[in-house]
Coordinates of C-alpha atoms in Angstrom, one line a residue:
X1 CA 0.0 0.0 0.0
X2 CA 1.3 3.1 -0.7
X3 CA 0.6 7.3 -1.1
X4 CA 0.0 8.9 -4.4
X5 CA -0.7 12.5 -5.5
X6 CA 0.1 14.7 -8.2
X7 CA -0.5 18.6 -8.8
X8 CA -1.0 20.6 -11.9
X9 CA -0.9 24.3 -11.3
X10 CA -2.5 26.8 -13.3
X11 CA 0.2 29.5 -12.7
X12 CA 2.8 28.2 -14.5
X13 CA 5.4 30.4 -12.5
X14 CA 4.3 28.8 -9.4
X15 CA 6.3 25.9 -7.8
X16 CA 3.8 22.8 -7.1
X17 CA 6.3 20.6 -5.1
X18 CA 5.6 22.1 -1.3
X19 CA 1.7 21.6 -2.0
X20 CA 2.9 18.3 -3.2
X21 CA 4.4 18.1 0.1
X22 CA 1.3 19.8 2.0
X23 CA -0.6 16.6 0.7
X24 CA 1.7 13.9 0.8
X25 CA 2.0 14.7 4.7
X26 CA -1.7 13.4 4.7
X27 CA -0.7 10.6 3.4
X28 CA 2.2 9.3 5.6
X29 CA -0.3 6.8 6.8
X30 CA 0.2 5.3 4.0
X31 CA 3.5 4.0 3.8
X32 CA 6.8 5.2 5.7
X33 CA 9.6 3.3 4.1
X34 CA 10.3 5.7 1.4
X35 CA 9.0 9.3 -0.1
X36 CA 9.4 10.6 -3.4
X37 CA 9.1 13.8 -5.7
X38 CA 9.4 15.0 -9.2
X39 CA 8.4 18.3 -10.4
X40 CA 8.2 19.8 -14.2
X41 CA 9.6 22.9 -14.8
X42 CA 10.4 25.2 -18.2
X43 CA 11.0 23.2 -21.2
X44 CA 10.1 19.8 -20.2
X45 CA 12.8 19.7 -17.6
X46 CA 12.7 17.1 -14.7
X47 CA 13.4 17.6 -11.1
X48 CA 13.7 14.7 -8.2
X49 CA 13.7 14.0 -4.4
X50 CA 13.3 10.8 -3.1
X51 CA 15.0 8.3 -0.7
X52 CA 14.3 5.9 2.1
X53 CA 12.7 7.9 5.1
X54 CA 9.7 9.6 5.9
X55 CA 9.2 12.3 5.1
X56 CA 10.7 14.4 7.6
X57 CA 14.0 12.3 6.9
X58 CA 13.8 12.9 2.8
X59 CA 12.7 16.9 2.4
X60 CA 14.0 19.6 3.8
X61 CA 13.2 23.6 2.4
X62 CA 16.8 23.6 0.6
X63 CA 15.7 20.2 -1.1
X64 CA 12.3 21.6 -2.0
X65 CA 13.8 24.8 -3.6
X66 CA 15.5 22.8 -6.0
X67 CA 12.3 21.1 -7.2
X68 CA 11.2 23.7 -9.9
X69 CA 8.3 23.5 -11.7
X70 CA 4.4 24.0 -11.6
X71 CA 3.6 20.4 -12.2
X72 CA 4.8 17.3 -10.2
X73 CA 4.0 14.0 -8.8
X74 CA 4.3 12.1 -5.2
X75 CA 4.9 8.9 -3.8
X76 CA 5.5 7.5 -0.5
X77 CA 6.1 4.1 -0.4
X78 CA 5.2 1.0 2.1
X79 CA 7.2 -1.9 1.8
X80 CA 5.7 -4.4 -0.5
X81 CA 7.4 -7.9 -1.6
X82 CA 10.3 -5.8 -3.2
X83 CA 13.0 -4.5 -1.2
X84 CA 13.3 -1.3 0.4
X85 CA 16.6 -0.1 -1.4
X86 CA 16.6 3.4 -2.4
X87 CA 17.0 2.5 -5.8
X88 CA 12.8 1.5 -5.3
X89 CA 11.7 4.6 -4.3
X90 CA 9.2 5.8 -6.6
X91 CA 8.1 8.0 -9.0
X92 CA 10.0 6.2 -11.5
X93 CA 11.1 8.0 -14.4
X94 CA 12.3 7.2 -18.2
X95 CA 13.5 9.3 -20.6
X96 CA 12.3 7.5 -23.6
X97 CA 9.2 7.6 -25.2
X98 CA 9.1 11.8 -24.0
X99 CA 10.3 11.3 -20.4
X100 CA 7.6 9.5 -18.2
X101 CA 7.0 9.9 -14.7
X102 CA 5.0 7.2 -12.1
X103 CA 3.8 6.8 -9.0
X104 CA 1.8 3.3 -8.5
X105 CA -0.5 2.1 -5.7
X106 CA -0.7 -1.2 -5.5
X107 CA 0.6 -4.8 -6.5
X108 CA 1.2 -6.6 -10.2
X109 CA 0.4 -10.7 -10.2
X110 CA 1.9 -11.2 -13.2
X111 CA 5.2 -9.4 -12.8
X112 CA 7.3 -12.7 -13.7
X113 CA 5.4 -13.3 -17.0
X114 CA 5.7 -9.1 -17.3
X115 CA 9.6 -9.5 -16.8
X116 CA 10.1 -11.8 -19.9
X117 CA 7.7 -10.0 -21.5
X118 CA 9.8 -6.7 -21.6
X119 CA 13.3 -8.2 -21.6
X120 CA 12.6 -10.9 -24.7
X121 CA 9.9 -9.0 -26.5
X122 CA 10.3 -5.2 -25.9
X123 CA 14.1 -5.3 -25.2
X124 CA 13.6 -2.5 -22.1
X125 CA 16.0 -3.2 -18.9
X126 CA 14.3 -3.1 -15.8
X127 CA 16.8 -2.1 -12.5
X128 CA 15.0 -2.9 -9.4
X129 CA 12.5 -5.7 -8.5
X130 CA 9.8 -3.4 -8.0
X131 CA 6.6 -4.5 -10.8
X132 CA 5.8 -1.0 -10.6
X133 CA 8.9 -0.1 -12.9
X134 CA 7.8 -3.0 -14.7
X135 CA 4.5 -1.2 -15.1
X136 CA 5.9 1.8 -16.1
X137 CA 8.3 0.0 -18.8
X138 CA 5.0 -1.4 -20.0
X139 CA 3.1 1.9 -20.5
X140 CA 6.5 3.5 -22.1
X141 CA 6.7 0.1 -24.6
X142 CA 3.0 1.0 -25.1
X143 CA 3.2 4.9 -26.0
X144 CA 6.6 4.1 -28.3
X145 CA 4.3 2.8 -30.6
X146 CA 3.1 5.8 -31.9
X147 CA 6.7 6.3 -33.4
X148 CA 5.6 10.3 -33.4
X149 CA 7.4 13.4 -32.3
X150 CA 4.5 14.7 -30.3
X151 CA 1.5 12.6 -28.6
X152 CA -1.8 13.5 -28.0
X153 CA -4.5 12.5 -26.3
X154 CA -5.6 10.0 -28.5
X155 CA -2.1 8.4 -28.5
X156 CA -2.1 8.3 -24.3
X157 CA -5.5 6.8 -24.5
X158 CA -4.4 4.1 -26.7
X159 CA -1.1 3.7 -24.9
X160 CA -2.8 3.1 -21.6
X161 CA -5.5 0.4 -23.3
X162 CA -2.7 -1.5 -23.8
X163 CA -1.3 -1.8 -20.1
X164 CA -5.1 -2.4 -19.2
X165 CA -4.4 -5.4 -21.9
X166 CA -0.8 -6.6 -20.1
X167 CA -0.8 -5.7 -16.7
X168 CA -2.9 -8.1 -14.2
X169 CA -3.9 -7.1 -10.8
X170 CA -4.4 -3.8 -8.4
X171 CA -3.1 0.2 -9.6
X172 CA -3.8 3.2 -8.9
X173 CA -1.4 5.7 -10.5
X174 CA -0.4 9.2 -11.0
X175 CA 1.9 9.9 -13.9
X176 CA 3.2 12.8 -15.9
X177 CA 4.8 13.2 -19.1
X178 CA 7.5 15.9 -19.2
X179 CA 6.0 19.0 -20.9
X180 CA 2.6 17.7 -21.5
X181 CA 0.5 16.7 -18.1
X182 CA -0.7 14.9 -15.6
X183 CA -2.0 11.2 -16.1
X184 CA -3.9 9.2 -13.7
X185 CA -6.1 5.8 -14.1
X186 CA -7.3 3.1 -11.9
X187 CA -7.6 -0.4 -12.2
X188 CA -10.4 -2.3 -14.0
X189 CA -11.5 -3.8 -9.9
X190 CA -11.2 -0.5 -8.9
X191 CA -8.9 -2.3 -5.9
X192 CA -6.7 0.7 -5.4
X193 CA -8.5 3.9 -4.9
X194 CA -7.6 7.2 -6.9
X195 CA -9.7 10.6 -6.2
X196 CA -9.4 13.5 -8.4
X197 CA -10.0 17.5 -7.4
X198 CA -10.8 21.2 -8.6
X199 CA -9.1 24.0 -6.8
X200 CA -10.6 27.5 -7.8
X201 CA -7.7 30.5 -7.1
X202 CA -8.7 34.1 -6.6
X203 CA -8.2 35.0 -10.1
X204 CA -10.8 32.4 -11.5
X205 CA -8.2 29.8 -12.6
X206 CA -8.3 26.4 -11.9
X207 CA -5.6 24.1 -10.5
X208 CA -5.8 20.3 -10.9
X209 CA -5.1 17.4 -8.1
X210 CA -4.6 13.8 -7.8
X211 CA -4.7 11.8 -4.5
X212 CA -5.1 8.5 -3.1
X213 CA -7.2 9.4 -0.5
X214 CA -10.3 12.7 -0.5
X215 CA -8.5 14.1 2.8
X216 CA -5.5 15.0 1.0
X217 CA -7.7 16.7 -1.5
X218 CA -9.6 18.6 0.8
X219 CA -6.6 20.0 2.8
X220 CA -5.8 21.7 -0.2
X221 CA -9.3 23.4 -0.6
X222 CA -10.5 21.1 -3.7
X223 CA -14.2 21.0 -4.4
X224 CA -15.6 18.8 -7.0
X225 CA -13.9 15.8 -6.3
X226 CA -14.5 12.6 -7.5
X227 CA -13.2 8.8 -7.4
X228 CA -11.4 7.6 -10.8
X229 CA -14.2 4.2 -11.6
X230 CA -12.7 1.0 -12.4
X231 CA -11.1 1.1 -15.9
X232 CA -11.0 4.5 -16.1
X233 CA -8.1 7.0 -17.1
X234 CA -7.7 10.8 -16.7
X235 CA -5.4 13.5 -19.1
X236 CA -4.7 16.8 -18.0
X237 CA -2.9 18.5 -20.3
X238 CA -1.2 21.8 -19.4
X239 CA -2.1 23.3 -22.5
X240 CA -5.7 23.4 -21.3
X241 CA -6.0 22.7 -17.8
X242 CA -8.9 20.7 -18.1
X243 CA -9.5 17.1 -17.2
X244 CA -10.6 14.4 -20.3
X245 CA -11.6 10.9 -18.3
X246 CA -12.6 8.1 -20.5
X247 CA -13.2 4.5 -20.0
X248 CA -10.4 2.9 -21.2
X249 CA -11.6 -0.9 -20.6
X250 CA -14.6 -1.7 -19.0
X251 CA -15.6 -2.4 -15.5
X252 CA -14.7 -5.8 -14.7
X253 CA -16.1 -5.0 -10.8
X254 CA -16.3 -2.7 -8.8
X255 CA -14.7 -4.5 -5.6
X256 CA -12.3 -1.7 -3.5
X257 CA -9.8 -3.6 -1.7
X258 CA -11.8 -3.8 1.8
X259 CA -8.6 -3.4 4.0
X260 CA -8.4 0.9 2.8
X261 CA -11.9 0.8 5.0
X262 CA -10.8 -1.5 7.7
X263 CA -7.2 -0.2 8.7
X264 CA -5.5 1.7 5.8
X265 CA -7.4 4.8 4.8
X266 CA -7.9 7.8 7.0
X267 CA -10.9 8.1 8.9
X268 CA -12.0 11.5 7.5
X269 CA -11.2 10.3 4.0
X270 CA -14.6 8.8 1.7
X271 CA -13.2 6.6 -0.7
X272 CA -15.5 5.3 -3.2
X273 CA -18.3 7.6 -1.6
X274 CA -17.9 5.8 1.3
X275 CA -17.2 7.7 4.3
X276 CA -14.3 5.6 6.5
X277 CA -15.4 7.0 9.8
X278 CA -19.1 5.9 9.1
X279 CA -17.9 2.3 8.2
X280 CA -15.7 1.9 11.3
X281 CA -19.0 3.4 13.5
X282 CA -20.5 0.5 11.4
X283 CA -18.3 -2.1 12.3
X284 CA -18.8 -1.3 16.4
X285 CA -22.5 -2.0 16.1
X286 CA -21.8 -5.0 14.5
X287 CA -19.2 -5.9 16.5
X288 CA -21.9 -5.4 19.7
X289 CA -24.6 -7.5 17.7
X290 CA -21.6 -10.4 17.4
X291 CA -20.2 -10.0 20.8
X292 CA -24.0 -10.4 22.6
X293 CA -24.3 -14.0 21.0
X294 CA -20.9 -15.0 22.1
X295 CA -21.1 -13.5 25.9
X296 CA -24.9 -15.6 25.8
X297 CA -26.6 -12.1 26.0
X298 CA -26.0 -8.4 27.0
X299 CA -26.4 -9.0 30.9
X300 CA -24.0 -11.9 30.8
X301 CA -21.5 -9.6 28.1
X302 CA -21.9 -6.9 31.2
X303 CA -21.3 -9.0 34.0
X304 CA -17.7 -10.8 32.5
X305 CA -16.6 -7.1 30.6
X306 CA -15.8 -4.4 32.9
X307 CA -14.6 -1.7 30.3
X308 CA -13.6 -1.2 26.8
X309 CA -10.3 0.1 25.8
X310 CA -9.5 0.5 22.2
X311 CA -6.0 0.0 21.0
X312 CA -5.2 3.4 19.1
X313 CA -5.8 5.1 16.8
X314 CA -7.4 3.1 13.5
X315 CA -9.9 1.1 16.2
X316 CA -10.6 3.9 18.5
X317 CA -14.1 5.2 16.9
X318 CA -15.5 1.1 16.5
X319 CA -14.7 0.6 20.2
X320 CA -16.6 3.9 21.3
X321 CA -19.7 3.1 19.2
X322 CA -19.1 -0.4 20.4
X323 CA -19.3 0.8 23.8
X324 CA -22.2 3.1 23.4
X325 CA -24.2 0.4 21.4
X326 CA -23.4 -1.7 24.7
X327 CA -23.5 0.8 27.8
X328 CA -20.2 -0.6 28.8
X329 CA -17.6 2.1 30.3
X330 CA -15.1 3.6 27.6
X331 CA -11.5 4.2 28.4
X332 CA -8.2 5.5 26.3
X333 CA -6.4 2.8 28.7
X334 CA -3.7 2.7 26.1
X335 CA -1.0 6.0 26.0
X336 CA 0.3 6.6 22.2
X337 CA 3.9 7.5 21.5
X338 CA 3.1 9.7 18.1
X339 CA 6.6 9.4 17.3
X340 CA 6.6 6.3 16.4
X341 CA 5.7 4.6 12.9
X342 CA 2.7 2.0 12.7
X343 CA 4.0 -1.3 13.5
X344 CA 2.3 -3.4 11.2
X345 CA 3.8 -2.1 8.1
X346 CA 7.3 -2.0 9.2
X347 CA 9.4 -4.3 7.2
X348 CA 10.4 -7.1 9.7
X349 CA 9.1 -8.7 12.8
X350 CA 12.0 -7.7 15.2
X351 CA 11.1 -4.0 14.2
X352 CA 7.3 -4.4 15.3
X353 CA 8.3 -6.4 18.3
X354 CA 10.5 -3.6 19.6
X355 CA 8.2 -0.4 18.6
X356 CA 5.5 -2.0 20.2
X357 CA 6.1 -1.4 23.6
X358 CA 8.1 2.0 22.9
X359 CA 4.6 3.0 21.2
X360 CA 2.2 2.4 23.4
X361 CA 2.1 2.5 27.0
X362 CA -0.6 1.0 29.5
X363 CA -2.2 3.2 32.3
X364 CA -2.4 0.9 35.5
X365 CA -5.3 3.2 36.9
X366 CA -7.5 1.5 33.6
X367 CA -6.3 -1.7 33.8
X368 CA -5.8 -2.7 37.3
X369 CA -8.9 -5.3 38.8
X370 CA -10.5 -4.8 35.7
X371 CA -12.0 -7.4 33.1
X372 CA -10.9 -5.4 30.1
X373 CA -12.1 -5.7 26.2
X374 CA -9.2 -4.5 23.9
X375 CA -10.7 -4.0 20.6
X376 CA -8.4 -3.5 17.5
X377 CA -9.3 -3.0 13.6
X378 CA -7.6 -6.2 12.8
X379 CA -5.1 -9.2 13.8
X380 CA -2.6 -10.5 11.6
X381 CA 0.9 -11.3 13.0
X382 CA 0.0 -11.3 16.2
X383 CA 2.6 -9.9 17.3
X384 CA 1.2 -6.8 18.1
X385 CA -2.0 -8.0 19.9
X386 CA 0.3 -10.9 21.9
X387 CA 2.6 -7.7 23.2
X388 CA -0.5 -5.7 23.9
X389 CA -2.3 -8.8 26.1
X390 CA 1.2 -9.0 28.2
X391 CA 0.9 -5.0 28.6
X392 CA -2.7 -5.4 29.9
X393 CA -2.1 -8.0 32.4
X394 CA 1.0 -6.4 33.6
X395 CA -1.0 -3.5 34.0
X396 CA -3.3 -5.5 36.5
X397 CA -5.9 -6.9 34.4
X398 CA -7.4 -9.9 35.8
X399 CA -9.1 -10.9 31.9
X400 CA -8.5 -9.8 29.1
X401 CA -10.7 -10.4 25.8
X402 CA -9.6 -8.8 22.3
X403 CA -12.1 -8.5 19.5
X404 CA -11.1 -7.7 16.2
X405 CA -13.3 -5.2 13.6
X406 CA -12.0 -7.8 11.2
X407 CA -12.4 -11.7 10.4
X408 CA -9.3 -14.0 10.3
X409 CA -6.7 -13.0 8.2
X410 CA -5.7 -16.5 7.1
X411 CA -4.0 -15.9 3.4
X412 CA -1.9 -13.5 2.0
X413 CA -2.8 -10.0 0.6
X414 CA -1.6 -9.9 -3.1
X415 CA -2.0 -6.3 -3.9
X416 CA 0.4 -4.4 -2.0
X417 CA -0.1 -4.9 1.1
X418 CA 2.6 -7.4 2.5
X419 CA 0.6 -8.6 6.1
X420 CA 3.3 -11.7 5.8
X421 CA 4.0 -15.0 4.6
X422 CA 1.2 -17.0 4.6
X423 CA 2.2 -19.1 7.4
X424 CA 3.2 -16.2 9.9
X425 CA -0.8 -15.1 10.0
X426 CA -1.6 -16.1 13.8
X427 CA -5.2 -17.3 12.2
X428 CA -3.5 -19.6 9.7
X429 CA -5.0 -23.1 10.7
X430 CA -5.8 -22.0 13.6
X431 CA -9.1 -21.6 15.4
X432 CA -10.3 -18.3 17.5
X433 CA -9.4 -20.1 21.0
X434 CA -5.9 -21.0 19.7
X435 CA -5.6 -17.6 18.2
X436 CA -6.3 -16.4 22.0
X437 CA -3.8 -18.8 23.5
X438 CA -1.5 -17.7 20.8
X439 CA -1.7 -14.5 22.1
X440 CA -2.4 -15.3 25.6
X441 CA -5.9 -13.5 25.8
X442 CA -8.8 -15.0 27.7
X443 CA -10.7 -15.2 24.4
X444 CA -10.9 -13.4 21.1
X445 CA -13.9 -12.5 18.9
X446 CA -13.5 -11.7 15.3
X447 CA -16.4 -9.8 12.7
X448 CA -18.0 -12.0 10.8
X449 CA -17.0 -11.6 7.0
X450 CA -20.6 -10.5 6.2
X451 CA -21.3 -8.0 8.8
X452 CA -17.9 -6.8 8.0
X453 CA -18.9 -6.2 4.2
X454 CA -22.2 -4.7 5.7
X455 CA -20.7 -2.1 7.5
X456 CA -18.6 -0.3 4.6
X457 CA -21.7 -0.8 2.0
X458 CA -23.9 1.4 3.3
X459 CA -23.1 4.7 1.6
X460 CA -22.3 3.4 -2.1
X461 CA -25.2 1.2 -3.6
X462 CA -23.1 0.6 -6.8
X463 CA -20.1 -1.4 -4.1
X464 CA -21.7 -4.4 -2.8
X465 CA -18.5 -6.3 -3.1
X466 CA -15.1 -5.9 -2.1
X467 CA -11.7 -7.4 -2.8
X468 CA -12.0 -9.8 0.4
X469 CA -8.9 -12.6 -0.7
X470 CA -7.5 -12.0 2.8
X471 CA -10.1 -13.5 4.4
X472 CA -11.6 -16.4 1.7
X473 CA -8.4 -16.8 -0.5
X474 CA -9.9 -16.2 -3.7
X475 CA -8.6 -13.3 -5.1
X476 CA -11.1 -10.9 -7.5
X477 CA -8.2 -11.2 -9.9
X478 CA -7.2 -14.7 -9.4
X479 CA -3.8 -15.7 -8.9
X480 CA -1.4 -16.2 -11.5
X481 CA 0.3 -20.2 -11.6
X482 CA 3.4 -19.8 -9.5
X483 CA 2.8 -16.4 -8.3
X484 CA 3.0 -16.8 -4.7
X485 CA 5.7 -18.9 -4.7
X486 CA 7.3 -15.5 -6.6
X487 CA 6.3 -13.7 -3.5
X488 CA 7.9 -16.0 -1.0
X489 CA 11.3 -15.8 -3.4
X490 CA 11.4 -12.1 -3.2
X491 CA 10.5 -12.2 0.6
X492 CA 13.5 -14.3 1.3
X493 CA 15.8 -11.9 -0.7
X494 CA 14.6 -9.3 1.0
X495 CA 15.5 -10.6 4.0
X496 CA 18.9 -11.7 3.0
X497 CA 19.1 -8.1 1.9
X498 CA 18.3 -6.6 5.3
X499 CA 20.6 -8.6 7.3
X500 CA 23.2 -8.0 4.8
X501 CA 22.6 -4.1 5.3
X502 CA 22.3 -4.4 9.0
X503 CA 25.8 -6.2 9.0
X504 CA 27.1 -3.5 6.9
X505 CA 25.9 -1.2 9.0
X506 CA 26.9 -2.4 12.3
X507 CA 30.3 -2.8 11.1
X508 CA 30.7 0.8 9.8
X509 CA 29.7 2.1 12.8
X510 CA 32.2 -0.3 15.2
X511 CA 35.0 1.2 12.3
X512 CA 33.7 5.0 13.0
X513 CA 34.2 4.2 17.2
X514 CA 37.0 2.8 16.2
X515 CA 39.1 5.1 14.4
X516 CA 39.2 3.5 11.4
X517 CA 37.4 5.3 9.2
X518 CA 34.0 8.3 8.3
X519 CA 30.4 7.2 8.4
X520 CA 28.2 9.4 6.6
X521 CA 24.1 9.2 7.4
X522 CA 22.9 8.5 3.7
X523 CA 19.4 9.1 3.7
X524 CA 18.4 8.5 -0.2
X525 CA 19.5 9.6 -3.5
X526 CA 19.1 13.2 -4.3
X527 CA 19.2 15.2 -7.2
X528 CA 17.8 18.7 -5.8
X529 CA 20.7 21.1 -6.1
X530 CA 22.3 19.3 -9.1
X531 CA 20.2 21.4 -11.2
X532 CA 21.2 25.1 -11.9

C-alpha cells in the first residue's frame, strides 16, 4: 500500500512541489519506508527528491527549492514484496518515449510473466524488482508505438489500453509526461482507490489534483472531487488545464480492496463515496450484535466485561460506538507515542516487536482489577496483539478479551499490502481459541465476514462487493500459476538483503568508534541542487 498525488498548477510560474508536500503529509499513513518527488519545470525539464525515510528524513526547504516547476507527482512508499533499497523509491522515471513519470499504488500478479515479456519481446532493462517499474516500462513500450514526435490525447489513450491489456492485478497511479501533463487511471477492480480535485484561485483559474485518498484533496481546498471508476483514465494537459476521463476498458467489478476501509485509509477520508469513519461506526454496532451471542446475551457480556479500551488510533471510533451500542464504560487505557511509525507495516518482525512497547504505553489506573475488552481493527501477525495482552495483564488486568473489527486474516494480501508469509498469520490453521492462546488472551472474537462487508456498503449502492482474498483466499483477480511462490522468493531476498545491510551497517559504525574510518548518514538519492 502506498501514497500517491500529483498537482497541476495553473500558474505556471508557481512551484507545485511544497503543495505536493502539504498533501503527501496526509498521506504518511500510507507508507513510511520511502517518499518521493518529481516536479516539471520550463522546457520539459525534470526535477527529483526521493530516498528511504519519511518524510521528515527525505525533504527539507533547501531540497524543495531545488524542485522547480508548476507540475509534479508524489509517492511515499510501504514496503511491498520488493525490497526497500533506495534505488525503489518511486516516481519512476524514463526518458524514452518523451520522459515518463509514475507513481503506482498497488501490487502486479503477473510481474514474472511481465519481466520476460519486456526483456525478450520489448528489449527494455528493468533495474530494481519493483513490478511498478515494470508497469511503467509497459506503458512506455505502449506509448513508443506511436513512433511520433508529439503525442496527444488519442495516442495516451491508446497507450494506456494497452497496459489495461498486459498488466494483471491492483493500480492506482499518477503519472506525468514531461511538458505535456498529468495522467492518472485506476484499475479495471477499482482495488486501489484514486480521487481526483478542482481548486478554484482568486483569479478564476483552476488548479488540478490527484490523491489516493479525498483528505489529502480537501486539505488543499479542492471542491468537485470525484473517485477515478474501475477502468478508467484521466489527461490533463497543461495546455488546457482541463480534465478528459474516459473509459479505457470496461468495469470488470467494482470491488475496493476492503482493508483501505478496515485499517488503511484515514478516517475522514470517503473513498469510493464511502465515508471511513461511518464504516468503522458500522463495524462497532456489528461488533456489539456479534459479541452479545458470544457473551450468551448483553447482561452476561456486562457481568464478564468491565470496560472497553480501544487499541489506538485506527480502532478507536469502532470501540466507542461499540461501547455506546453496549453501555459498557469507555476508556483511552492505552498511551500513544506519536513518534513512532505503525507497526504493522514495518518491514520485519523484530522492528514491530521492539516499537511496540516504545509506542504504546498501559495506564495501571484503567487496567488494574478490571475485566478489560481491547478492541483492535484487525489481527494479523499477532505480534502486536500478543505484546498488547502482556501489557494489559502487567498493567493489573485480571481478563483480558480482544475483538477484532475484522475476520481472520488466514492468506496472503496480493495487492500491495505485504501482512506476511502465509504461514506467519496467527489465524493460519488456527481456530479463534488457539488464536487467544496464541496471544495469551482469555478469548478473542473476530467480525464476521458479512457483517464486516455490511458495514462499509452502506453509503455506495453501486459497491456491494469488495476485494475480500484475505479473508476467503480467492482473489477478485485470481492468482497467476506460480505467483505466490514468486512472492515467497522475493520475501527471502529481502530478508537476506536486510541482514546483509544491518551487517554492513553495524560494522561501519564499530570502524567509526573505532578510528578506522567516516560514516556518513545517507538518507536517499538526491538530485535537488544538481540542477542550476
Amino acid at each position: 500500500m502506498c501514497g500517491i498525488c500529483g498537482i497541476l498548477l495553473a500558474d505556471h510560474g508557481a512551484n507545485a512541489a511544497p503543495q505536493i508536500l502539504e498533501a503527501m503529509n496526509f498521506l504518511q499513513h500510507r507508507g513510511q519506508d520511502a517518499a518521493g518527488i518529481v516536479t516539471c519545470g520550463p522546457r520539459g525539464r525534470l526535477y527529483q527528491c526521493k530516498g528511504n525515510g519519511m518524510i521528515r528524513d527525505v525533504f527539507n526547504e533547501k531540497r524543495l527549492l531545488g524542485l522547480i516547476g508548476n507540475m509534479g507527482v508524489g509517492h511515499l512508499r510501504y514496503p511491498t514484496s520488493g525490497s526497500s533499497a533506495n534505488s525503489e523509491a518511486q516516481p519512476f522515471y524514463v526518458n524514452s518515449p518523451y520522459g515518463i513519470i509514475l507513481s503506482h499504488n498497488g501490487n502486479l500478479i503477473n510481474a514474472p510473466a511481465l519481466r520476460r515479456y519486456l526483456d525478450q519481446d520489448v528489449h527494455r532493462h528493468i533495474n530494481t524488482d519493483s513490478d511498478s517499474e515494470l508497469l511503467l516500462n509497459v506503458f512506455a513500450s505502449e506509448l513508443e508505438k506511436t513512433n511520433k514526435v508529439r503525442v496527444n490525447e488519442e495516442d495516451i489513450f491508446t497507450a494506456l489500453g494497452g497496459v489495461y491489456r498486459e498488466c494483471r492485478g491492483a493500480f492506482a497511479c499518477v503519472g506525468m509526461l514531461a511538458g505535456f501533463g498529468l495522467i492518472g487511471f485506476r484499475d479495471a477492480n477499482g482495488i486501489r482507490p484514486l480521487v481526483i480535485g478542482e481548486r478554484l484561485n482568486a483569479d478564476g483559474s483552476i488548479d488540478q489534483l490527484m490523491a489516493s485518498e479525498s483528505v489529502a484533496l480537501k486539505a488543499q481546498g479542492c471542491h468537485n472531487l470525484r473517485d477515478v471508476l474501475p477502468g478508467q483514465a484521466v489527461i490533463i494537459p497543461k495546455s488546457t488545464m482541463k480534465p478528459i476521463i474516459r473509459q479505457v476498458v470496461p468495469q470488470l467489478s467494482y470491488t475496493p480492496d476492503i482493508f483501505e476501509y478496515v485499517y488503511f485509509a484515514r478516517p475522514d477520508s470517503v473513498l469510493d463515496g464511502i465515508s471511513i469513519y461511518r464504516s468503522h461506526l458500522a463495524m462497532g454496532d456489528k461488533l456489539a450484535a456479534n459479541l452479545v451471542k458470544r457473551f450468551g446475551g448483553l447482561e452476561n457480556l456486562k457481568k464478564q466485561v468491565d470496560v472497553i479500551i480501544p487499541v489506538p488510533d485506527t480502532s478507536r471510533n469502532a470501540a466507542l460506538q461499540l461501547a455506546f451500542t453496549l453501555g459498557i464504560i469507555y476508556r483511552e487505557g492505552f498511551v500513544k507515542n506519536r513518534y513512532v511509525g505503525r507497526t504493522f507495516i514495518m518491514p520485519d518482525q523484530q522492528a514491530r516487536r521492539s516499537s511496540v512497547r516504545t509506542k504504546l504505553n498501559a495506564m495501571d489506573l484503567e487496567f488494574t482489577n478490571r475485566n478489560v475488552l481491547i478492541v483492535d481493527d484487525s489481527i494479523v501477525r499477532g505480534t502486536t496483539s500478543k505484546e498488547i495482552v502482556q501489557m494489559a495483564r502487567e498493567a493489573g488486568a485480571k481478563k483480558v478479551y480482544v475483538a477484532s473489527c475484522a475476520p481472520p486474516i488466514r492468506y496472503n494480501h496480493i495487492y500491495g499490502i505485504d501482512l506476511a508469509d502465509t504461514k506467519e498469520l496467527v489465524a493460519y490453521s488456527r481456530t479463534e481459541s488457539e488464536v487467544a492462546a496464541a496471544i495469551g488472551a482469555d478469548d478473542v472474537i473476530y467480525q464476521t465476514l458479512p457483517d464486516l462487508i455490511s458495514a462499509c456498503t452502506g453509503e455506495n449502492p453501486d459497491i456491494t462487493q469488495f476485494e475480500v482474498g484475505v479473508f476467503t483466499g480467492e482473489y477478485v483477480t485470481g492468482v497467476e500459476n506460480g505467483y505466490l511462490e514468486h512472492l515467497d522468493e522475493i520475501r527471502f531476498q529481502n530478508a537476506r538483503l536486510k541482514k546483509l545491510e544491518k551487517n554492513a551497517e553495524q560494522e561501519g559504525y564499530h570502524a567509526l568508534v573505532n578510528g578506522e574510518g567516516k560514516a556518513e548518514v545517507d538518507i536517499g538519492l538526491y538530485n535537488t541542487g544538481d540542477y542550476k
